[in-house]
Coordinates of C-alpha atoms in Angstrom, one line a residue:
Chain A
X1 CA 50.3 115.5 55.4
X2 CA 46.9 115.7 53.8
X3 CA 45.4 113.6 51.1
X4 CA 44.2 115.8 48.3
X5 CA 42.1 114.8 45.3
X6 CA 42.2 117.9 43.2
X7 CA 45.7 117.8 41.8
X8 CA 46.4 118.0 38.1
X9 CA 45.5 114.8 36.3
X10 CA 48.3 112.4 35.6
X11 CA 50.0 112.8 32.2
X12 CA 49.3 110.3 29.5
X13 CA 50.5 106.8 30.3
X14 CA 51.4 107.7 33.9
X15 CA 49.6 106.2 36.8
X16 CA 49.4 108.1 40.0
X17 CA 50.9 106.1 42.9
X18 CA 50.9 108.5 45.8
X19 CA 50.4 112.2 46.4
X20 CA 50.3 114.6 49.3
X21 CA 50.1 118.2 50.2
X22 CA 52.2 119.8 52.9
X23 CA 52.1 123.3 54.3
X24 CA 55.7 124.5 54.0
X25 CA 55.4 125.9 57.5
X26 CA 55.5 122.3 58.7
X27 CA 59.0 122.0 57.3
X28 CA 60.3 124.9 59.4
X29 CA 63.2 123.5 61.4
X30 CA 62.0 119.9 60.7
X31 CA 65.0 118.8 58.6
X32 CA 64.3 115.2 59.6
X33 CA 61.1 115.3 57.5
X34 CA 63.2 115.1 54.4
X35 CA 64.4 111.7 55.6
X36 CA 61.0 110.6 56.8
X37 CA 59.2 111.5 53.6
X38 CA 61.8 110.0 51.3
X39 CA 61.9 106.8 53.2
X40 CA 58.2 106.6 53.5
X41 CA 57.4 107.3 49.9
X42 CA 60.2 105.0 48.7
X43 CA 58.9 102.1 50.8
X44 CA 55.3 102.7 49.8
X45 CA 55.9 102.5 46.0
X46 CA 58.7 100.0 45.8
X47 CA 56.9 96.7 46.7
X48 CA 56.1 95.8 43.1
X49 CA 59.4 96.6 41.6
X50 CA 61.6 93.6 40.7
X51 CA 63.9 94.2 43.6
X52 CA 62.0 96.2 46.2
X53 CA 64.9 96.8 48.6
X54 CA 67.4 97.9 45.9
X55 CA 64.7 100.1 44.3
X56 CA 63.6 101.6 47.6
X57 CA 67.2 102.4 48.5
X58 CA 67.9 104.2 45.3
X59 CA 64.5 106.0 45.2
X60 CA 65.0 107.1 48.8
X61 CA 68.4 108.5 48.0
X62 CA 67.0 110.5 45.0
X63 CA 63.9 111.7 46.8
X64 CA 65.9 112.9 49.8
X65 CA 68.1 115.0 47.6
X66 CA 65.0 116.6 46.1
X67 CA 63.4 117.2 49.5
X68 CA 66.6 118.7 50.9
X69 CA 66.9 121.0 47.9
X70 CA 63.3 122.2 48.4
X71 CA 64.0 122.6 52.1
X72 CA 67.0 124.8 51.5
X73 CA 65.4 126.8 48.7
X74 CA 61.9 127.5 49.9
X75 CA 61.2 130.7 51.7
X76 CA 57.7 131.4 50.8
X77 CA 54.8 130.0 52.8
X78 CA 52.2 127.9 50.9
X79 CA 51.2 124.4 49.9
X80 CA 53.9 122.1 48.8
X81 CA 52.5 119.4 46.5
X82 CA 54.1 116.1 45.8
X83 CA 53.1 113.3 43.4
X84 CA 54.8 110.2 42.3
X85 CA 53.6 108.5 39.1
X86 CA 54.6 105.5 37.2
X87 CA 54.8 104.6 33.5
X88 CA 56.4 101.2 33.1
X89 CA 60.1 101.5 34.1
X90 CA 59.8 105.2 34.6
X91 CA 58.9 106.8 37.9
X92 CA 57.9 110.4 37.7
X93 CA 58.3 112.7 40.7
X94 CA 56.3 115.9 40.3
X95 CA 56.5 118.7 42.9
X96 CA 54.9 122.0 43.1
X97 CA 57.0 124.2 45.3
X98 CA 55.9 127.6 46.5
X99 CA 58.7 130.1 46.0
X100 CA 59.6 133.6 45.1
X101 CA 60.7 134.8 41.7
X102 CA 64.4 134.6 42.8
X103 CA 63.9 131.0 43.9
X104 CA 62.3 130.2 40.6
X105 CA 65.4 131.5 38.9
X106 CA 67.6 129.2 41.1
X107 CA 65.8 126.2 39.7
X108 CA 65.6 127.4 36.1
X109 CA 69.3 128.4 36.1
X110 CA 70.3 125.1 37.6
X111 CA 68.4 123.2 34.9
X112 CA 70.3 125.3 32.3
X113 CA 73.6 124.4 33.9
X114 CA 72.7 120.8 34.0
X115 CA 72.2 120.9 30.2
X116 CA 75.6 122.4 29.7
X117 CA 78.4 120.3 28.2
X118 CA 80.5 120.3 31.3
X119 CA 77.8 119.2 33.7
X120 CA 79.6 116.1 34.8
X121 CA 82.7 118.1 35.8
X122 CA 80.5 120.6 37.6
X123 CA 78.8 117.8 39.5
X124 CA 82.1 116.5 40.8
X125 CA 83.2 120.0 41.7
X126 CA 80.0 120.5 43.7
X127 CA 80.2 117.0 45.3
X128 CA 83.7 117.4 46.5
X129 CA 83.7 121.2 47.1
X130 CA 85.8 122.2 50.1
X131 CA 83.4 125.0 50.8
X132 CA 80.7 122.7 51.9
X133 CA 77.7 121.5 50.0
X134 CA 76.2 123.7 47.3
X135 CA 72.4 123.4 47.2
X136 CA 72.6 122.7 43.4
X137 CA 74.4 119.3 44.0
X138 CA 71.2 117.3 44.5
X139 CA 69.7 118.3 41.2
X140 CA 73.0 117.7 39.4
X141 CA 73.3 114.3 41.1
X142 CA 69.9 113.2 39.8
X143 CA 70.8 114.2 36.3
X144 CA 74.4 112.9 36.2
X145 CA 74.5 110.0 38.6
X146 CA 71.0 108.7 38.1
X147 CA 70.4 109.8 34.5
X148 CA 67.2 111.5 35.4
X149 CA 65.4 113.8 33.1
X150 CA 64.5 117.0 34.9
X151 CA 62.5 120.1 34.2
X152 CA 61.6 123.2 36.1
X153 CA 58.7 125.4 35.1
X154 CA 57.7 128.6 36.7
X155 CA 54.0 128.8 37.8
X156 CA 53.1 132.5 37.6
X157 CA 55.4 134.2 40.1
X158 CA 54.8 132.1 43.2
X159 CA 55.8 128.5 42.5
X160 CA 57.9 126.2 40.6
X161 CA 56.9 122.9 39.1
X162 CA 59.7 120.3 39.2
X163 CA 59.4 117.1 37.2
X164 CA 61.9 114.3 37.5
X165 CA 61.7 111.1 35.5
X166 CA 63.8 108.2 36.8
X167 CA 64.5 104.7 35.6
X168 CA 66.1 103.1 38.6
X169 CA 66.0 99.5 37.6
X170 CA 68.2 97.9 35.0
X171 CA 66.4 96.9 31.9
X172 CA 65.7 93.1 31.7
X173 CA 64.4 91.0 28.9
Chain B
X1 CA 57.4 95.7 52.5
X2 CA 59.2 95.8 55.7
X3 CA 61.0 99.1 56.4
X4 CA 64.8 98.5 56.3
X5 CA 65.6 102.1 57.0
X6 CA 67.5 103.1 60.0
X7 CA 67.1 106.8 61.0
X8 CA 70.5 106.9 62.8
X9 CA 74.0 105.9 62.2
X10 CA 76.8 104.3 64.1
X11 CA 80.6 104.3 63.6
X12 CA 83.3 102.1 65.1
X13 CA 87.0 101.5 64.5
X14 CA 88.6 98.1 64.7
X15 CA 92.2 98.8 65.6
X16 CA 93.3 95.3 64.8
X17 CA 92.3 95.3 61.2
X18 CA 92.3 99.1 60.8
X19 CA 88.7 99.1 59.6
X20 CA 86.5 102.2 60.2
X21 CA 82.9 101.0 59.9
X22 CA 79.9 103.3 59.2
X23 CA 76.4 101.9 59.3
X24 CA 72.8 103.2 59.3
X25 CA 71.5 106.3 57.7
X26 CA 73.5 109.6 57.6
X27 CA 71.4 112.5 56.6
X28 CA 72.5 115.5 58.7
X29 CA 71.4 119.1 58.0
X30 CA 74.9 120.4 58.8
X31 CA 78.3 118.8 58.7
X32 CA 78.8 119.7 62.4
X33 CA 76.1 117.1 63.3
X34 CA 78.4 114.3 62.3
X35 CA 81.5 116.1 63.5
X36 CA 82.4 113.4 66.1
X37 CA 82.2 110.7 63.4
X38 CA 84.3 112.7 61.0
X39 CA 86.9 113.6 63.6
X40 CA 87.2 110.0 64.6
X41 CA 87.6 108.9 61.0
X42 CA 90.3 111.5 60.5
X43 CA 92.1 110.5 63.7
X44 CA 92.0 106.8 62.9
X45 CA 93.2 107.3 59.4
X46 CA 96.0 109.7 60.4
X47 CA 97.5 107.2 62.8
X48 CA 97.0 104.2 60.5
X49 CA 100.0 102.3 59.0
X50 CA 99.8 100.6 55.7
X51 CA 96.2 99.7 54.8
X52 CA 93.3 101.6 56.1
X53 CA 89.8 100.4 55.4
X54 CA 86.5 102.3 55.4
X55 CA 83.6 99.9 55.6
X56 CA 80.3 101.3 54.2
X57 CA 78.6 98.0 53.5
X58 CA 75.8 98.8 55.9
X59 CA 75.6 102.5 55.4
X60 CA 72.1 102.4 54.0
X61 CA 71.9 106.1 53.2
X62 CA 74.1 109.2 53.1
X63 CA 73.1 112.6 51.9
X64 CA 75.5 114.8 50.1
X65 CA 76.4 116.7 53.3
X66 CA 77.6 113.6 55.0
X67 CA 79.3 112.3 51.8
X68 CA 81.1 115.6 51.3
X69 CA 82.2 115.5 54.9
X70 CA 83.6 111.9 54.5
X71 CA 85.2 112.7 51.2
X72 CA 86.9 115.9 52.6
X73 CA 88.4 113.9 55.4
X74 CA 89.7 111.2 53.1
X75 CA 91.1 113.7 50.7
X76 CA 92.9 115.4 53.6
X77 CA 94.3 112.0 54.7
X78 CA 95.5 111.3 51.1
X79 CA 97.3 114.7 51.1
X80 CA 98.9 114.4 54.5
X81 CA 99.5 110.6 54.7
X82 CA 100.3 109.5 51.1
X83 CA 101.9 106.4 52.7
X84 CA 98.5 105.1 53.9
X85 CA 96.5 103.0 51.3
X86 CA 92.8 103.7 51.7
X87 CA 90.3 101.1 50.6
X88 CA 86.6 101.6 50.8
X89 CA 84.6 98.4 51.0
X90 CA 81.0 98.8 49.8
X91 CA 78.2 96.4 49.0
X92 CA 76.6 96.2 45.7
X93 CA 73.4 95.5 47.6
X94 CA 73.3 99.1 48.9
X95 CA 72.5 100.7 45.6
X96 CA 73.6 104.3 46.2
X97 CA 77.1 103.4 47.2
X98 CA 78.7 102.4 43.9
X99 CA 77.4 105.6 42.3
X100 CA 78.9 107.9 44.9
X101 CA 82.1 106.1 45.8
X102 CA 83.1 105.5 42.2
X103 CA 82.8 109.2 41.8
X104 CA 85.2 109.5 44.7
X105 CA 87.6 107.1 43.0
X106 CA 87.5 109.3 39.9
X107 CA 88.3 112.3 42.0
X108 CA 91.1 110.5 44.0
X109 CA 92.5 107.6 42.0
X110 CA 94.7 106.5 44.8
X111 CA 91.7 105.5 46.9
X112 CA 90.6 101.9 46.2
X113 CA 86.9 101.2 46.1
X114 CA 85.9 97.5 46.2
X115 CA 82.6 95.6 46.3
X116 CA 83.3 93.4 49.3
X117 CA 80.6 90.8 48.7
X118 CA 82.2 89.8 45.4
X119 CA 85.1 88.4 47.3
X120 CA 83.3 86.9 50.2
X121 CA 81.9 83.8 48.7
X122 CA 84.7 81.5 47.6
X123 CA 82.5 79.1 45.7
X124 CA 80.1 81.6 44.3
X125 CA 81.3 81.4 40.8
X126 CA 80.5 77.7 40.7
X127 CA 77.0 77.9 42.2
X128 CA 75.9 81.1 40.5
X129 CA 76.5 79.7 37.1
X130 CA 73.2 80.2 35.4
X131 CA 73.5 76.9 33.6
X132 CA 73.1 75.3 37.0
X133 CA 69.5 76.5 37.2
X134 CA 67.9 73.3 35.8
X135 CA 69.5 71.1 38.3
X136 CA 68.6 73.4 41.2
X137 CA 65.0 73.2 40.1
X138 CA 65.1 69.4 40.0
X139 CA 66.9 69.2 43.4
X140 CA 64.1 71.2 44.9
X141 CA 61.5 69.0 43.4
X142 CA 63.2 65.9 44.9
X143 CA 63.8 67.4 48.4
X144 CA 60.3 69.1 48.6
X145 CA 58.7 65.6 48.6
X146 CA 60.3 65.1 52.0
X147 CA 60.5 68.7 53.3
X148 CA 56.8 69.6 52.9
X149 CA 56.1 66.9 55.6
X150 CA 59.2 67.8 57.7
X151 CA 58.7 71.6 57.9
X152 CA 55.6 71.5 60.1
X153 CA 57.6 69.5 62.7
X154 CA 60.0 72.4 62.7
X155 CA 57.3 75.0 63.5
X156 CA 56.1 76.3 60.1
X157 CA 52.4 77.2 60.1
X158 CA 49.9 79.3 58.2
X159 CA 49.8 83.0 58.3
X160 CA 53.5 83.5 59.0
X161 CA 56.0 86.0 57.7
X162 CA 58.7 83.9 56.2
X163 CA 62.2 84.7 54.9
X164 CA 64.0 82.3 52.5
X165 CA 67.6 83.3 52.6
X166 CA 69.9 82.2 49.8
X167 CA 66.8 81.4 47.9
X168 CA 68.6 80.4 44.7
X169 CA 66.2 80.2 41.8
X170 CA 63.3 80.9 44.2
X171 CA 61.2 77.8 43.6
X172 CA 61.3 76.7 47.3
X173 CA 59.8 80.1 48.3
X174 CA 57.0 79.6 45.8
X175 CA 56.4 76.1 47.2
X176 CA 56.3 77.5 50.7
X177 CA 53.9 80.1 49.6
X178 CA 51.5 77.6 48.0
X179 CA 51.7 75.0 50.8
X180 CA 51.7 77.1 54.0
X181 CA 49.7 80.2 53.0
X182 CA 52.0 82.8 54.6
X183 CA 51.1 86.4 54.9
X184 CA 54.4 87.4 53.2
X185 CA 57.5 85.8 51.9
X186 CA 60.8 87.6 51.2
X187 CA 63.3 85.5 49.3
X188 CA 66.9 86.8 49.2
X189 CA 69.9 85.7 47.1
X190 CA 73.1 87.1 45.9
X191 CA 73.0 85.6 42.4
X192 CA 71.3 88.0 40.0
X193 CA 70.8 85.4 37.3
X194 CA 68.9 83.2 39.8
X195 CA 66.8 86.1 40.9
X196 CA 65.8 87.0 37.4
X197 CA 64.8 83.4 36.9
X198 CA 62.9 83.4 40.1
X199 CA 60.9 86.5 39.2
X200 CA 60.1 85.1 35.8
X201 CA 58.8 81.9 37.4
X202 CA 56.7 83.8 40.0
X203 CA 55.2 85.8 37.2
X204 CA 54.5 82.7 35.1
X205 CA 52.8 80.9 38.0
X206 CA 51.0 84.1 39.0
X207 CA 52.5 84.2 42.5
X208 CA 52.4 87.7 43.8
X209 CA 53.1 87.1 47.5
X210 CA 56.9 86.5 47.2
X211 CA 59.3 89.4 47.0
X212 CA 62.7 88.5 45.5
X213 CA 65.4 90.6 46.8
X214 CA 69.1 90.9 45.9
X215 CA 71.2 90.8 49.0
X216 CA 74.2 89.5 50.9
X217 CA 73.2 86.8 53.4
X218 CA 76.1 87.8 55.7
X219 CA 74.9 91.4 55.9
X220 CA 71.3 91.7 55.1
X221 CA 69.3 94.9 55.0
X222 CA 66.2 93.1 56.4
X223 CA 65.1 94.5 59.7
X224 CA 65.7 92.9 63.1
X225 CA 63.1 90.4 64.6
X226 CA 60.9 90.6 61.5
X227 CA 60.1 87.0 60.5
X228 CA 58.3 84.1 62.2
X229 CA 60.1 81.5 60.2
X230 CA 63.5 81.8 58.4
X231 CA 64.8 79.1 56.0
X232 CA 68.3 78.8 54.6
X233 CA 68.7 75.6 52.6
X234 CA 71.9 74.1 51.2
X235 CA 73.7 77.3 51.7
X236 CA 75.8 77.3 54.9
X237 CA 77.9 74.7 53.1
X238 CA 78.7 77.2 50.4
X239 CA 80.1 79.9 52.7
X240 CA 83.5 79.9 54.4
X241 CA 81.9 81.7 57.4
X242 CA 78.6 79.9 58.1
X243 CA 78.5 81.5 61.6
X244 CA 78.1 84.9 60.0
X245 CA 75.1 83.8 58.1
X246 CA 73.6 82.1 61.1
X247 CA 74.1 85.3 63.1
X248 CA 72.1 87.2 60.5
X249 CA 69.4 84.6 60.4
X250 CA 69.1 84.9 64.2
X251 CA 68.9 88.7 63.9
X252 CA 66.0 88.8 61.4
X253 CA 64.0 86.1 63.2
X254 CA 61.4 87.2 65.7
X255 CA 62.0 86.2 69.3
X256 CA 60.2 82.9 69.6
X257 CA 60.4 82.2 65.9
X258 CA 62.5 79.5 64.3
X259 CA 65.3 79.3 61.8
X260 CA 65.4 76.2 59.6
X261 CA 68.5 75.1 57.8
X262 CA 69.2 72.1 55.5
X263 CA 72.7 70.9 54.5
X264 CA 74.4 67.9 53.1
X265 CA 77.2 65.5 54.0
X266 CA 78.2 64.6 50.5
X267 CA 80.6 61.8 51.5
X268 CA 77.5 59.9 52.7
X269 CA 76.0 59.8 49.2
X270 CA 75.7 56.1 48.4
X271 CA 74.7 53.6 45.8
X272 CA 74.5 49.9 45.0
X273 CA 75.9 48.4 42.9
X274 CA 79.4 49.8 42.5
X275 CA 79.4 51.3 46.0
X276 CA 83.1 51.5 46.5
X277 CA 83.7 53.7 43.4
X278 CA 80.8 55.9 44.4
X279 CA 82.1 56.2 48.0
X280 CA 85.6 57.1 46.8
X281 CA 84.3 59.9 44.5
X282 CA 82.1 61.5 47.1
X283 CA 84.9 61.4 49.7
X284 CA 86.9 63.3 47.1
X285 CA 84.0 65.8 46.6
X286 CA 84.3 66.7 50.3
X287 CA 88.0 67.3 49.9
X288 CA 87.4 69.3 46.7
X289 CA 85.0 71.6 48.4
X290 CA 87.3 72.0 51.3
X291 CA 90.0 73.2 48.9
X292 CA 87.6 76.1 47.9
X293 CA 86.9 76.8 51.6
X294 CA 83.4 75.3 51.5
X295 CA 82.2 72.5 53.7
X296 CA 79.9 70.1 51.9
X297 CA 80.1 67.9 55.0
X298 CA 78.3 70.4 57.2
X299 CA 75.0 68.7 57.5
X300 CA 75.5 66.8 60.9
X301 CA 77.3 69.8 62.3
X302 CA 74.1 71.9 62.0
X303 CA 73.1 71.3 65.6
X304 CA 76.3 72.6 67.0
X305 CA 76.3 75.6 64.7
X306 CA 72.8 76.5 65.7
X307 CA 73.6 76.2 69.4
X308 CA 76.8 78.2 69.0
X309 CA 74.8 80.9 67.2
X310 CA 72.5 81.3 70.2
X311 CA 69.5 79.2 69.2
X312 CA 67.6 77.0 71.7
X313 CA 65.2 74.0 71.3
X314 CA 67.1 72.5 68.4
X315 CA 65.2 70.0 66.3
X316 CA 67.2 67.9 63.9
X317 CA 66.5 65.0 61.5
X318 CA 67.8 63.7 58.2
X319 CA 66.2 62.2 55.1
X320 CA 67.5 60.4 52.1
X321 CA 66.6 61.5 48.6
X322 CA 66.7 58.3 46.5
X323 CA 66.2 57.1 43.0
X324 CA 63.0 55.4 44.2
X325 CA 61.3 58.6 45.2
X326 CA 60.2 59.5 41.7
X327 CA 61.6 59.0 38.2
X328 CA 65.1 57.5 38.5
X329 CA 66.1 59.6 35.5
X330 CA 65.5 62.7 37.7
X331 CA 68.1 61.5 40.2
X332 CA 70.5 60.6 37.4
X333 CA 70.2 64.0 35.9
X334 CA 71.2 65.7 39.1
X335 CA 74.2 63.5 39.4
X336 CA 75.2 64.3 35.8
X337 CA 75.2 67.9 36.7
X338 CA 77.3 67.3 39.8
X339 CA 79.7 65.4 37.6
X340 CA 80.0 68.4 35.3
X341 CA 80.3 70.9 38.1
X342 CA 82.6 69.0 40.4
X343 CA 84.8 67.2 37.8
X344 CA 84.8 69.4 34.8
X345 CA 84.8 72.7 36.6
X346 CA 86.0 72.6 40.2
X347 CA 88.6 69.8 39.9
X348 CA 90.1 71.4 36.8
X349 CA 90.1 74.8 38.6
X350 CA 92.1 73.1 41.4
X351 CA 94.6 71.8 38.9
X352 CA 93.8 68.1 39.1
X353 CA 95.4 65.8 36.4
X354 CA 93.4 64.0 33.8
X355 CA 93.9 60.6 35.5
X356 CA 92.3 61.9 38.7
X357 CA 89.5 63.5 36.9
X358 CA 88.7 60.3 35.0
X359 CA 88.6 58.3 38.2
X360 CA 86.6 61.1 39.9
X361 CA 84.0 61.0 37.1
X362 CA 83.8 57.2 37.3
X363 CA 82.2 57.5 40.7
X364 CA 79.5 59.8 39.4
X365 CA 78.9 57.5 36.4
X366 CA 78.5 54.6 38.8
X367 CA 76.1 56.6 40.9
X368 CA 74.0 57.2 37.8
X369 CA 74.3 53.5 36.9
X370 CA 73.0 52.6 40.4
X371 CA 70.2 55.0 40.1
X372 CA 69.0 53.7 36.7
X373 CA 69.7 50.0 37.4
X374 CA 66.5 48.0 37.7
X375 CA 67.6 46.5 41.0
X376 CA 69.8 49.5 42.0
X377 CA 69.6 52.0 44.8
X378 CA 71.1 55.4 44.9
X379 CA 70.8 57.9 47.7
X380 CA 71.6 61.6 48.6
X381 CA 71.3 62.3 52.3
X382 CA 70.2 65.7 53.7
X383 CA 70.2 66.9 57.3
X384 CA 67.7 69.5 58.4
X385 CA 67.8 71.4 61.7
X386 CA 66.0 74.2 63.2
X387 CA 66.4 76.3 66.3
X388 CA 64.2 78.8 68.2
X389 CA 65.3 82.3 68.8
X390 CA 65.1 82.9 72.6
X391 CA 62.4 85.4 73.8

């Protein structure tokens, strides 16, 4: 992991909590990195939430699904960029994933499917599929089970920008 | 924040209770990596008779590969052994589990999914009543006058990592923070209303060094051997399995660190004048708690409990909170709240008749009378004990 300072500036109202770059070659055959990164990031940014352990547990679960999706989808070499930002109760995960045009379409098509009316049923079908786990399930889970707002934007023909907004803590007075 | 994450997982089957327990973190790349676990789950479930439990209370994480594998096995068992009743016990403390396992229940309605910790604490409903907050705060004020002098004798010092388990409304944790300058305090409780109050108070008093965490004291997610000093006050008496809590307190304590507990023996509450009526009522309090599987008499038993749990170098003492410590009205207000909780709530819940309840209340009223009487004396005894975790 390398610390980089030249990422895009945080969006209005969002404060950057943590960011890193990673050469996707590092991920090759290093599945455990998904677990390590999600646990590390979740622990690092949870301390000032109302219930740090509960928040960390949920954030780690969501991050891991995202990292696993990236792991299973990426084929192109390049720099994977990760940012986590915060605006009040919302945590924003921003990822820049190097990928081919086909892989861009995977993300964009999945986002379209998530917006479809039967997304909840699709999520359950994916989650309990007897054909093993479909790589779309993580993104569906974030949207359906965690009520996350997701977007995927192609960056020219070599990367996808994923943005996930999560509110993991119940609202309090 | 301490890292509660376990990178591996374990599974075990208790033949006697037909409970298959999964714990740790399951994030395989392929289902085959957890094949032995899934095969064991399938085999155990297939040969079960009647009820079959899957305990995921300490399964801190599972990715969709592992979850899909577990769900596939359970769906297969449901198809092939419809006579087996599957119950999944999860903990509301492990945030991801209700989301996933409730989805499984939607998929297979015949599978029961329950939050175990809701049923574990028999007296929880009484002590987690948010209206009880004010008396808890007053009680802490009264006991702190004594405990701030007692705690150093039990090994607390500056710069420690401290855990306050069953922290209630969190005021004791703040007092510890202010008095003993620890590096870090984590305060855990199972009552969400209390924790919300605790966080508000910490914010109000600008205390940023205490982390308030929702958790089950009998199955905490805090890591092993993490804390120099662990406190658990007035709480073993609320649980019907105090040994389970002590086992967890021992686990999270550093080797060489100490665990400090305080408990009551309510039948030893006293007052003059009207001592006989007071004595009768507090003897009845002990019986009432026993009815709800709680032991309000546990105070003097603390030494034995600590030794049985594996602690050494036990230190024990007692102190008496009295009406003379501060404002007698403060003492009276606490007894008024006990009167309400024990007589109006618990005794009625037990089904006691009105004659009993009136006599029961009379003892509390007499205790208040003693506390406020210009020549009276009223007392509430507390036992504190601590043990060292062996190196």
